mmCIF file of C-alpha atoms in Angstrom:
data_model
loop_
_atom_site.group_PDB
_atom_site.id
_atom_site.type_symbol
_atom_site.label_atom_id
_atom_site.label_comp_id
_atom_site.label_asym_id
_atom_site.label_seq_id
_atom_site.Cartn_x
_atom_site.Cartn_y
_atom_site.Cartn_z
ATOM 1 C CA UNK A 1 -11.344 3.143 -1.658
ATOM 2 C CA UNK A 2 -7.761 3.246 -2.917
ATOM 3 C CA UNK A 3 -5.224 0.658 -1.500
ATOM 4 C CA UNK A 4 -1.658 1.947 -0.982
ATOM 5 C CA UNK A 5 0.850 -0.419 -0.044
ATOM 6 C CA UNK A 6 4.778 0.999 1.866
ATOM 7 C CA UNK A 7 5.917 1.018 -1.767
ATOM 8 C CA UNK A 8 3.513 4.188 -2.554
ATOM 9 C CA UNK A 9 2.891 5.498 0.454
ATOM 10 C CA UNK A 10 7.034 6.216 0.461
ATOM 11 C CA UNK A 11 6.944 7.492 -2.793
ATOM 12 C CA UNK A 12 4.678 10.320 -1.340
ATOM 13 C CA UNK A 13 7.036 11.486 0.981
ATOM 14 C CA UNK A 14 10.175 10.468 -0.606
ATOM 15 C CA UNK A 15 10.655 11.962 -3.934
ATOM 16 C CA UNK A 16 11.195 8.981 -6.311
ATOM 17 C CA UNK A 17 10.961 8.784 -10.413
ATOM 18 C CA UNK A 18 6.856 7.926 -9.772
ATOM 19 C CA UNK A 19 6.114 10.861 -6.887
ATOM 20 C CA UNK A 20 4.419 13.129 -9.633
ATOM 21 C CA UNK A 21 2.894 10.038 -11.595
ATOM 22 C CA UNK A 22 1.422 9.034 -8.000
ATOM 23 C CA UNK A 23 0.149 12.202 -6.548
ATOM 24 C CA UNK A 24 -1.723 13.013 -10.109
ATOM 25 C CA UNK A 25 -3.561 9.447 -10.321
ATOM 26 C CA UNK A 26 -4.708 10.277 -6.509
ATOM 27 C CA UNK A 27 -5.709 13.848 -7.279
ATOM 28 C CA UNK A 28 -7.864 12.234 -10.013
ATOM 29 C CA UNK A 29 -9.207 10.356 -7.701
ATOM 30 C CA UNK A 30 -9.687 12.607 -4.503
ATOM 31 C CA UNK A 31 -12.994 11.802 -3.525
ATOM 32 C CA UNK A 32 -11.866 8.604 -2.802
ATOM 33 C CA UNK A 33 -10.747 6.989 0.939
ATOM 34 C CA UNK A 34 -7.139 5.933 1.008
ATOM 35 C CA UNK A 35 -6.737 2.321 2.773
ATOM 36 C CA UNK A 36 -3.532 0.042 3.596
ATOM 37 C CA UNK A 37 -3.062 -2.743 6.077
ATOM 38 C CA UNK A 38 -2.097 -2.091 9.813
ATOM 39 C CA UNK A 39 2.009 -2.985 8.101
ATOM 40 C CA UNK A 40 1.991 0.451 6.644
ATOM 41 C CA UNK A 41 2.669 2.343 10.498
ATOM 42 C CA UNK A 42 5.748 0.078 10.768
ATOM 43 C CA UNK A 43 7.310 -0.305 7.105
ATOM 44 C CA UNK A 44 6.793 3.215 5.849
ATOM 45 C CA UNK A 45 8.557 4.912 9.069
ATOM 46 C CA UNK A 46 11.323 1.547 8.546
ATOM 47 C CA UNK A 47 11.568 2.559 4.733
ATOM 48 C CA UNK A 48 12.188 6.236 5.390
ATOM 49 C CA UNK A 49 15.163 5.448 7.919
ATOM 50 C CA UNK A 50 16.504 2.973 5.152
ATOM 51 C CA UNK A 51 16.188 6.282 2.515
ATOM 52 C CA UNK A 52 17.902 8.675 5.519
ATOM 53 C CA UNK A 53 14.881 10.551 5.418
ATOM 54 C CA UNK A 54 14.992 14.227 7.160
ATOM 55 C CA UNK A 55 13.268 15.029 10.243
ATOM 56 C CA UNK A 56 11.025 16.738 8.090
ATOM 57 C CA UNK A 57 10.198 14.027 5.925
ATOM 58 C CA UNK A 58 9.016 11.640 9.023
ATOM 59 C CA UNK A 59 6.973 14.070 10.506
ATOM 60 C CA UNK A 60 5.135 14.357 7.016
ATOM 61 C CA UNK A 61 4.774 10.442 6.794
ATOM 62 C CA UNK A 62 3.167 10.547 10.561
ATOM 63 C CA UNK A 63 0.666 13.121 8.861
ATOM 64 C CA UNK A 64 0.260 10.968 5.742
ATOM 65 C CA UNK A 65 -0.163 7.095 8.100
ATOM 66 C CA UNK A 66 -2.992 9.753 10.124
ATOM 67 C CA UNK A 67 -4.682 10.519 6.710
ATOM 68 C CA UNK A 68 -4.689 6.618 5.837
ATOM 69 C CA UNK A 69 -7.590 4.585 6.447
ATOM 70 C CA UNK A 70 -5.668 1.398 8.549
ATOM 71 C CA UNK A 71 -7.188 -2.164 8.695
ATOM 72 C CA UNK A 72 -5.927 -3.806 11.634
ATOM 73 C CA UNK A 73 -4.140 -7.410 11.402
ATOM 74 C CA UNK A 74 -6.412 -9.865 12.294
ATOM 75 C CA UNK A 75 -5.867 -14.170 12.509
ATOM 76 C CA UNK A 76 -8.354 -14.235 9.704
ATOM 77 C CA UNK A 77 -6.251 -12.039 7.698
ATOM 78 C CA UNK A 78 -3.139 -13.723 8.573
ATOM 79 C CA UNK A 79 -4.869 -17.005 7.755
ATOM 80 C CA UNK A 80 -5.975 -15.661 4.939
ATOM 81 C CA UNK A 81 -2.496 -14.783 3.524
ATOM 82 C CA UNK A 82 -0.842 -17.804 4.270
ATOM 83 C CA UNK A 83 -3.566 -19.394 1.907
ATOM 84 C CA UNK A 84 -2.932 -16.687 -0.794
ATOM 85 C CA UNK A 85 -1.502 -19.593 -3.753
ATOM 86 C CA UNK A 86 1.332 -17.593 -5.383
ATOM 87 C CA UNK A 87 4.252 -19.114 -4.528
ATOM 88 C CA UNK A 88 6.450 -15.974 -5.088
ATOM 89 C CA UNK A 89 4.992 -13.556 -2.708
ATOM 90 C CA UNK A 90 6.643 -12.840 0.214
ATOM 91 C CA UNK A 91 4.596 -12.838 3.760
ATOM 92 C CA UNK A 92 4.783 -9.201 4.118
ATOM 93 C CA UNK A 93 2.952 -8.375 0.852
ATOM 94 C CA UNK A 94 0.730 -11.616 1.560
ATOM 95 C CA UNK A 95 -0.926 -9.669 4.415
ATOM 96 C CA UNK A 96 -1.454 -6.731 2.405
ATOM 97 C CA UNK A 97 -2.957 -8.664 -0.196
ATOM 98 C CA UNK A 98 -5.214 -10.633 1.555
ATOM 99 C CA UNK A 99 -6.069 -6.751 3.188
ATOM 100 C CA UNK A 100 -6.664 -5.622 -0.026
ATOM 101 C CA UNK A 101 -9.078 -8.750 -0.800
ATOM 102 C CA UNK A 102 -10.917 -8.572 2.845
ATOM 103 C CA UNK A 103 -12.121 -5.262 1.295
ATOM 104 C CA UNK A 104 -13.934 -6.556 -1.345
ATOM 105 C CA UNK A 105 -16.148 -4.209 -3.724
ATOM 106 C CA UNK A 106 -15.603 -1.447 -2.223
ATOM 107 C CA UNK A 107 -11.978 -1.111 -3.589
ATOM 108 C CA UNK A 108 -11.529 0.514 -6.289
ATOM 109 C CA UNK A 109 -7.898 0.432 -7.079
ATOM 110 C CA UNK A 110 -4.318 -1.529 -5.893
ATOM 111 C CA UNK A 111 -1.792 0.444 -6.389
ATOM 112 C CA UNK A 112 1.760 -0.872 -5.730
ATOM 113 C CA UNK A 113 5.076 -0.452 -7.061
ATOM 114 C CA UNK A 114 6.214 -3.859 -6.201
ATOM 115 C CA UNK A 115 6.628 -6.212 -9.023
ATOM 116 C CA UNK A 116 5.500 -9.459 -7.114
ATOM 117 C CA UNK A 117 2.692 -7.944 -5.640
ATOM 118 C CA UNK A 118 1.285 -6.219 -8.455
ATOM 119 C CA UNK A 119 1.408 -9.524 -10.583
ATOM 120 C CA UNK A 120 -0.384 -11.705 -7.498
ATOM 121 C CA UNK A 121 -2.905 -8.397 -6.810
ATOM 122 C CA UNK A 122 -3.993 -8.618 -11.115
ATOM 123 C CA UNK A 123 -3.907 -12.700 -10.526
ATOM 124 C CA UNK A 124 -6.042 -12.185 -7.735
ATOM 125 C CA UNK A 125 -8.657 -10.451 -9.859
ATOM 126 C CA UNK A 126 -7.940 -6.676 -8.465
ATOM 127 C CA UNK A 127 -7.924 -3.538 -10.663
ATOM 128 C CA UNK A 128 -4.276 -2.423 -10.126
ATOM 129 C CA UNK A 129 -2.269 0.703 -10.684
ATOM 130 C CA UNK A 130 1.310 1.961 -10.452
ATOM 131 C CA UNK A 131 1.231 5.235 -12.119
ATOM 132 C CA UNK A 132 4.412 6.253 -13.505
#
């Protein structure tokens, strides 16, 4: 299983500097499930309104959020990332984190394009990515 956090998953819909970078690491990897915290329904369609995404665009993110594999938000995995130790990561990316962790072995990859997430994600012994 890959883990996408709102950073990537926008980056497939959006075209940014890392959209090709990103859509070639998955390809690589296409036998693989894609996974991301509950969080990703609410700040992908958020992030694309930010952007002034097209019509188009949206409808394409509802397709992509359908294609995700979405772990609900549970007390244990809000309890779990308000015990997550880094000081610098915000709540937000907490929860995904602590997502990410609930997973265990079957992840195979973090990938994030968030500075402070990616640094807690490799602290937290994850194999992380953020293909550019």
């Amino acid at each position: 299983m890959i883990y996408l956090d709102s950073c990537a998953l926008v980056k497939l819909v959006s075209p940014a500097p890392e959209t090709v970078a990103l859509e070639r690491f998955l390809r690589g990897r296409a036998d693989e499930h894609h996974v991301a915290s509950a969080l990703v329904r609410t700040e992908v369609r958020r992030a694309l309104y930010r952007v002034g995404a097209t019509a188009r665009q949206r409808s394409t993110a509802d397709k992509l959020l359908d294609a995700v594999i979405t772990i609900s938000i549970t007390d244990d995995l809000l309890d779990a990332a308000g015990q997550l130790p880094e000081p610098g990561l915000r709540s937000l990316d907490a929860i995904h984190l602590a997502t990410a962790l609930h997973l265990g072995t079957g992840l195979s990859e973090f990938v994030t394009y968030d500075r402070r997430l990616l640094a807690a994600a490799k602290h937290a012994g994850l194999s992380t990515a953020a293909p550019h």
